[in-house]
PDB file of C-alpha atoms in Angstrom:
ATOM      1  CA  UNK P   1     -37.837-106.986 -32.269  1.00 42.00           C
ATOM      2  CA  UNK P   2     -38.709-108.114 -28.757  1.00 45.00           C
ATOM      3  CA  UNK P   3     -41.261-110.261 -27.760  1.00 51.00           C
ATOM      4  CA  UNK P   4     -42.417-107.534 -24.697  1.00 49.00           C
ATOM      5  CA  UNK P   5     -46.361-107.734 -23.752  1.00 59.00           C
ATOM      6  CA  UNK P   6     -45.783-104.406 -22.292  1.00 61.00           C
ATOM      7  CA  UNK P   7     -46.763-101.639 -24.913  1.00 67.00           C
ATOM      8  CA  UNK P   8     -44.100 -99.378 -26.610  1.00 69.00           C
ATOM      9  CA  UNK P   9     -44.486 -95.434 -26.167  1.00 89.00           C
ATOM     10  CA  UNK P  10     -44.936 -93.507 -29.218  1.00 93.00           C
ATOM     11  CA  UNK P  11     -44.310 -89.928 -30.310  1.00 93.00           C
ATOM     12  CA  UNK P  12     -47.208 -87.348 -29.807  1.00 93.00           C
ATOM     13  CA  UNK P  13     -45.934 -85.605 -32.856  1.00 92.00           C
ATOM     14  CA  UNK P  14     -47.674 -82.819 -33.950  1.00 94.00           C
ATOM     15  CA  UNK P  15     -50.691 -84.220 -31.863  1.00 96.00           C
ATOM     16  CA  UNK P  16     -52.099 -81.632 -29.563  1.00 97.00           C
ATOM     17  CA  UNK P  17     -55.887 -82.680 -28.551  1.00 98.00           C
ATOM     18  CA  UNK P  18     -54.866 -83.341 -25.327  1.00 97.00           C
ATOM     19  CA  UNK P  19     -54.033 -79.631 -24.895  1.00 97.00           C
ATOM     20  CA  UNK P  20     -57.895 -78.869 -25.630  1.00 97.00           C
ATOM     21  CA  UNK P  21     -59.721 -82.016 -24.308  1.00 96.00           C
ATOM     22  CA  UNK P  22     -58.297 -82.030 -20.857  1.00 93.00           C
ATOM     23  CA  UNK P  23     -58.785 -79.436 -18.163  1.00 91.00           C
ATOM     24  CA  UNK P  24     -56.183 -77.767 -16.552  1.00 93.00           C
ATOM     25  CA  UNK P  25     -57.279 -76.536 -12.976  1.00 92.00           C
ATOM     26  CA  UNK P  26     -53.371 -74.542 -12.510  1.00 93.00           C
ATOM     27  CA  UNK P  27     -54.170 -72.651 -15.247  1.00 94.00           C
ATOM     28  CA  UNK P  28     -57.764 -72.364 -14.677  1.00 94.00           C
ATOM     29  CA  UNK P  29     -58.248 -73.890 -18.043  1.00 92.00           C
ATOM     30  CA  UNK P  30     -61.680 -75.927 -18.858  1.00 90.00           C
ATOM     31  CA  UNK P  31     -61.688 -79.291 -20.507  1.00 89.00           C
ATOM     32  CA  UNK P  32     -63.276 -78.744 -24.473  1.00 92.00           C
ATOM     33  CA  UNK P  33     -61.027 -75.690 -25.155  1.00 93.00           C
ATOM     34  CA  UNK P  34     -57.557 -74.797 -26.057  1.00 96.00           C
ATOM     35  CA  UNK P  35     -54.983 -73.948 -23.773  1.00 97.00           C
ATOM     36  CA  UNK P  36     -53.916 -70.324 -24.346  1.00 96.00           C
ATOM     37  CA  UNK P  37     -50.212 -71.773 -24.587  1.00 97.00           C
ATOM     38  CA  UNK P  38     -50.857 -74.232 -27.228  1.00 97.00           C
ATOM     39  CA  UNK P  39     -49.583 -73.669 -30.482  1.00 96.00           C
ATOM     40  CA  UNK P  40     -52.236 -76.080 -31.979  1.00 96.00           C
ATOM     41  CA  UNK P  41     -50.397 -79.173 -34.071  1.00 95.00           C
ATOM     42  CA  UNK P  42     -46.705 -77.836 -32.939  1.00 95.00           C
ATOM     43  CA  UNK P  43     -46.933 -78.144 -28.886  1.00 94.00           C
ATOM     44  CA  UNK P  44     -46.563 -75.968 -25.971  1.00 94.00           C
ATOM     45  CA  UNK P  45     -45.037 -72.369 -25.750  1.00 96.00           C
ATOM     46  CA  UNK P  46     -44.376 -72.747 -22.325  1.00 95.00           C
ATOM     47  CA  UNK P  47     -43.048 -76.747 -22.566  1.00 91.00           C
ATOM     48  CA  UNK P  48     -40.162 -76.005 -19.968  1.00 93.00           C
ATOM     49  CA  UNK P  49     -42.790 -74.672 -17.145  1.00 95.00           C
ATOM     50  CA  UNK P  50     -45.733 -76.017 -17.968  1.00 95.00           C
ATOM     51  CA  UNK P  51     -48.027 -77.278 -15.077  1.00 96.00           C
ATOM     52  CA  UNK P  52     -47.122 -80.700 -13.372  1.00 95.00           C
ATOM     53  CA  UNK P  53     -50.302 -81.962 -14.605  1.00 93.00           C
ATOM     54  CA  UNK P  54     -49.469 -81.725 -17.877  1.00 95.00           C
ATOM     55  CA  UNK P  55     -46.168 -82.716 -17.368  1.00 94.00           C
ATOM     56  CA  UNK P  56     -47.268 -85.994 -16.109  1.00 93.00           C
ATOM     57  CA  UNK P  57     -49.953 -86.720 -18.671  1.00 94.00           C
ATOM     58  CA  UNK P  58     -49.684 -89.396 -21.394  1.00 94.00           C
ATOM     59  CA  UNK P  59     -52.587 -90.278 -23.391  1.00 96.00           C
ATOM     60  CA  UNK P  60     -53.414 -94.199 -24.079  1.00 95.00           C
ATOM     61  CA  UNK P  61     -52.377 -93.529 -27.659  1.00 96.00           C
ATOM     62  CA  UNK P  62     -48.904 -92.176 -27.000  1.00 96.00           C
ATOM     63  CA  UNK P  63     -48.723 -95.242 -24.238  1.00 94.00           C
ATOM     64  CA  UNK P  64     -49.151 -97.688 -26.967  1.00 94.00           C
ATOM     65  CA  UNK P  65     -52.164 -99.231 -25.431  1.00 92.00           C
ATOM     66  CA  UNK P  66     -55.078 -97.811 -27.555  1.00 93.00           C
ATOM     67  CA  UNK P  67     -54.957 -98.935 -31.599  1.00 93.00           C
ATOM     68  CA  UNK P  68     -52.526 -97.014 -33.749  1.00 94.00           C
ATOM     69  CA  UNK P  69     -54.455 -95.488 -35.865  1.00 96.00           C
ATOM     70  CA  UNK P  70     -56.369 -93.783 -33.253  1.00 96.00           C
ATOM     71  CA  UNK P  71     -54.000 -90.832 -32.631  1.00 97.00           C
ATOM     72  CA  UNK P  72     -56.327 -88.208 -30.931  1.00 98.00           C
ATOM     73  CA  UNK P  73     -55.505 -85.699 -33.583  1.00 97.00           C
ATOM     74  CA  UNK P  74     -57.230 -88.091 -36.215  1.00 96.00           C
ATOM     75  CA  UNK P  75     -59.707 -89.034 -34.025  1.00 97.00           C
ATOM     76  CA  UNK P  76     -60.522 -86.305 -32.299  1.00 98.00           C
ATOM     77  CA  UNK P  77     -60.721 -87.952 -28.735  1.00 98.00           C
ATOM     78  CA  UNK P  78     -58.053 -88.439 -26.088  1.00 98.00           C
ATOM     79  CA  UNK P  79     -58.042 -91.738 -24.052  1.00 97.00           C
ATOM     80  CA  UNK P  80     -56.962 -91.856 -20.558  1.00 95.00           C
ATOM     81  CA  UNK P  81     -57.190 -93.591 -17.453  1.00 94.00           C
ATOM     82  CA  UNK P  82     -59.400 -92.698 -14.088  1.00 90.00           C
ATOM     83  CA  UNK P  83     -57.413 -91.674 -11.534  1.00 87.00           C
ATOM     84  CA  UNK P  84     -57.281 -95.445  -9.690  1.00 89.00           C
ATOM     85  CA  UNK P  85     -56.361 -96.584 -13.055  1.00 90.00           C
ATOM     86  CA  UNK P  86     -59.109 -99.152 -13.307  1.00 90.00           C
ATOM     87  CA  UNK P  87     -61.352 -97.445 -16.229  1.00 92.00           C
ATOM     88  CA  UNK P  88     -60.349 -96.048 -20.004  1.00 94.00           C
ATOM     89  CA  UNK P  89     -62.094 -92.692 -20.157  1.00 95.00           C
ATOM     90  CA  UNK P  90     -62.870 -91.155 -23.387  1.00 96.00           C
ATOM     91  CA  UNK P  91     -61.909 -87.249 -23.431  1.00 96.00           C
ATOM     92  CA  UNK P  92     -64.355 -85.974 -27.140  1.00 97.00           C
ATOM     93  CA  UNK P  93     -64.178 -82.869 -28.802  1.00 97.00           C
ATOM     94  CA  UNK P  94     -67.178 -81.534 -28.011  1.00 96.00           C
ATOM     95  CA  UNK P  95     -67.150 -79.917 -31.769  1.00 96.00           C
ATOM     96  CA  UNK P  96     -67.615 -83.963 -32.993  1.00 96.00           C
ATOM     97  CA  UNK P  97     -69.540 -85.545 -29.481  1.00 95.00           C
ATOM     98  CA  UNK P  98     -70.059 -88.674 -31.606  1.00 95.00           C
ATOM     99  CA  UNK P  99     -66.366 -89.356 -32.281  1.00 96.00           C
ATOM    100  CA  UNK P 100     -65.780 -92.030 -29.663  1.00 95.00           C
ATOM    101  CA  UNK P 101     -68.950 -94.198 -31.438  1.00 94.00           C
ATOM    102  CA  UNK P 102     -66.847 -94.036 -34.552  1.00 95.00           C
ATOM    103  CA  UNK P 103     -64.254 -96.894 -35.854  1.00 94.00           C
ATOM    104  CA  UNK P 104     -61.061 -97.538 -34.896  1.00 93.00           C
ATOM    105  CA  UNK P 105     -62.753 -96.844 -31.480  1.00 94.00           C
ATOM    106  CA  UNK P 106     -66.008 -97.644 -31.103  1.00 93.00           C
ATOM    107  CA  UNK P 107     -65.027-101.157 -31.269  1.00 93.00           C
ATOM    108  CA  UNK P 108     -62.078-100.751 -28.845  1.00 94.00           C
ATOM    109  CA  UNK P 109     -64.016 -99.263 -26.132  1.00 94.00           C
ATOM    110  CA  UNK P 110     -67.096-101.655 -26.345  1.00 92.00           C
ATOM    111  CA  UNK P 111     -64.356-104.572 -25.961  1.00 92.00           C
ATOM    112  CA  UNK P 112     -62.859-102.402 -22.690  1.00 93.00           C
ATOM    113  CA  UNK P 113     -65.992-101.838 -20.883  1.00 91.00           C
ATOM    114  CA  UNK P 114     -66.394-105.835 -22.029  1.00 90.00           C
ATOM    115  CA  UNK P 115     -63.587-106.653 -19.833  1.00 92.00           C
ATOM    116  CA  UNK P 116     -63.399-104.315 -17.417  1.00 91.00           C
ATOM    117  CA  UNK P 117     -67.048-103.708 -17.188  1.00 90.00           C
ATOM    118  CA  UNK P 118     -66.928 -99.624 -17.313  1.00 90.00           C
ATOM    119  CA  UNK P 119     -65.791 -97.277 -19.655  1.00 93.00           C
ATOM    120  CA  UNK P 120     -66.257 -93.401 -19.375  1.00 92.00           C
ATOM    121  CA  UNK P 121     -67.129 -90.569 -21.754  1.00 93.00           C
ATOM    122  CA  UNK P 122     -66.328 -87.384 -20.997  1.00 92.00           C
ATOM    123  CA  UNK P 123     -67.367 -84.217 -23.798  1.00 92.00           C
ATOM    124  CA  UNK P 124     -67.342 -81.138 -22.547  1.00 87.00           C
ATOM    125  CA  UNK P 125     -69.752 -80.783 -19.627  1.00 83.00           C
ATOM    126  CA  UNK P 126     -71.379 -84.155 -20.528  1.00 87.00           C
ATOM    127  CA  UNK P 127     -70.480 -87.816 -18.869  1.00 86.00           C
ATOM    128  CA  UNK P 128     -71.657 -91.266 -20.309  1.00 87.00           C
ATOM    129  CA  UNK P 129     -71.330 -94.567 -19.101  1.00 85.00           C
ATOM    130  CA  UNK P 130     -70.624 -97.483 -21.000  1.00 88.00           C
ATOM    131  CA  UNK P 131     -70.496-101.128 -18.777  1.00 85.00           C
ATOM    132  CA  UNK P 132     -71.832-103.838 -17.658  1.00 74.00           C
ATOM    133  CA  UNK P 133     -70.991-102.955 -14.105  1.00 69.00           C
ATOM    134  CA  UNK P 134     -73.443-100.708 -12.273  1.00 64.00           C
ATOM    135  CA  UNK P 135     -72.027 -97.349 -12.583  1.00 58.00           C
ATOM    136  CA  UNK P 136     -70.697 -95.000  -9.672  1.00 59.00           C
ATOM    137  CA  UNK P 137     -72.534 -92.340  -8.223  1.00 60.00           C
ATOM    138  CA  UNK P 138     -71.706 -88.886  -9.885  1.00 55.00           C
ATOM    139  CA  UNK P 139     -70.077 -87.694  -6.904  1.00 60.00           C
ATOM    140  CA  UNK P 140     -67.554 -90.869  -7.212  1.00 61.00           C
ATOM    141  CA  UNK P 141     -67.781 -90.591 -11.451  1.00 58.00           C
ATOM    142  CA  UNK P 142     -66.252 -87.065 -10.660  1.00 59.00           C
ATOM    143  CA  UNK P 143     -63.672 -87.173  -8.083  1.00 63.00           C
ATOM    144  CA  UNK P 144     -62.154 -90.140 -10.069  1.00 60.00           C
ATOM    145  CA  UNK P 145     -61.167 -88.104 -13.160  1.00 63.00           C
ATOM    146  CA  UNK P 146     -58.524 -86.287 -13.817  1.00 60.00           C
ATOM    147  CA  UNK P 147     -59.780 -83.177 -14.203  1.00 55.00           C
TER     148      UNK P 147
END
């Protein structure tokens, strides 16, 4: 056992919300819907070329930053990062839009946009805004999310 702040990575398992929550423009694939190469709760069928994108995402869960027992596949919401890295964003199923109100993290995003002063929810083609700090214009709210 170490005494690290930094968080410790965890396995995404047979998670694979991320594969429906998060758009993927190479593959012209809209956030809200599964990929056409995910084999939902085994992984990708085309893992060795998949698109960069994907290749370079890791959720906050599989960070080890957002509470364990949030794993998107339980919760049914993916957390990420804007593109700056400054805000959480909150990727919902759009089948449960009230997900991200519920416990373990409802709590856990009120405390973010507590401290940061922002937090963003993304379901489907909706966008909230949860802060204390006035929020961007849409045209800023967009361009600073991945996809």
């Amino acid at each position: 056992m170490t005494d690290s702040p930094l968080p410790t990575p965890r396995d995404c398992g047979g998670c694979t919300m991320c594969c429906k929550l998060i758009g993927v423009p190479a593959m012209e694939k809209p956030p809200g819907q599964w990929c056409s190469e995910c084999e939902i709760a085994v992984g990708c069928k085309i893992h060795e070329t998949r698109p960069q994108m994907c290749r370079d995402f890791l959720c906050a869960w599989a960070q080890g930053i957002a509470p364990l027992n949030a794993k998107p596949d339980r919760t049914r919401v993916v957390l990420s990062w804007t593109l700056d890295g400054k805000y959480p964003v909150a990727y919902v199923d759009p089948e449960r839009p009230d997900a991200w109100k519920k416990e373990p993290l409802g709590s856990w995003l009120d405390n973010m946009a507590t401290i940061l002063g922002r937090v963003f929810i993304v379901c489907g083609n909706k966008r909230y805004f949860l802060g204390w700090d006035h929020p961007p214009s849409l045209k800023q709210f967009m361009e600073n999310l991945p996809t």
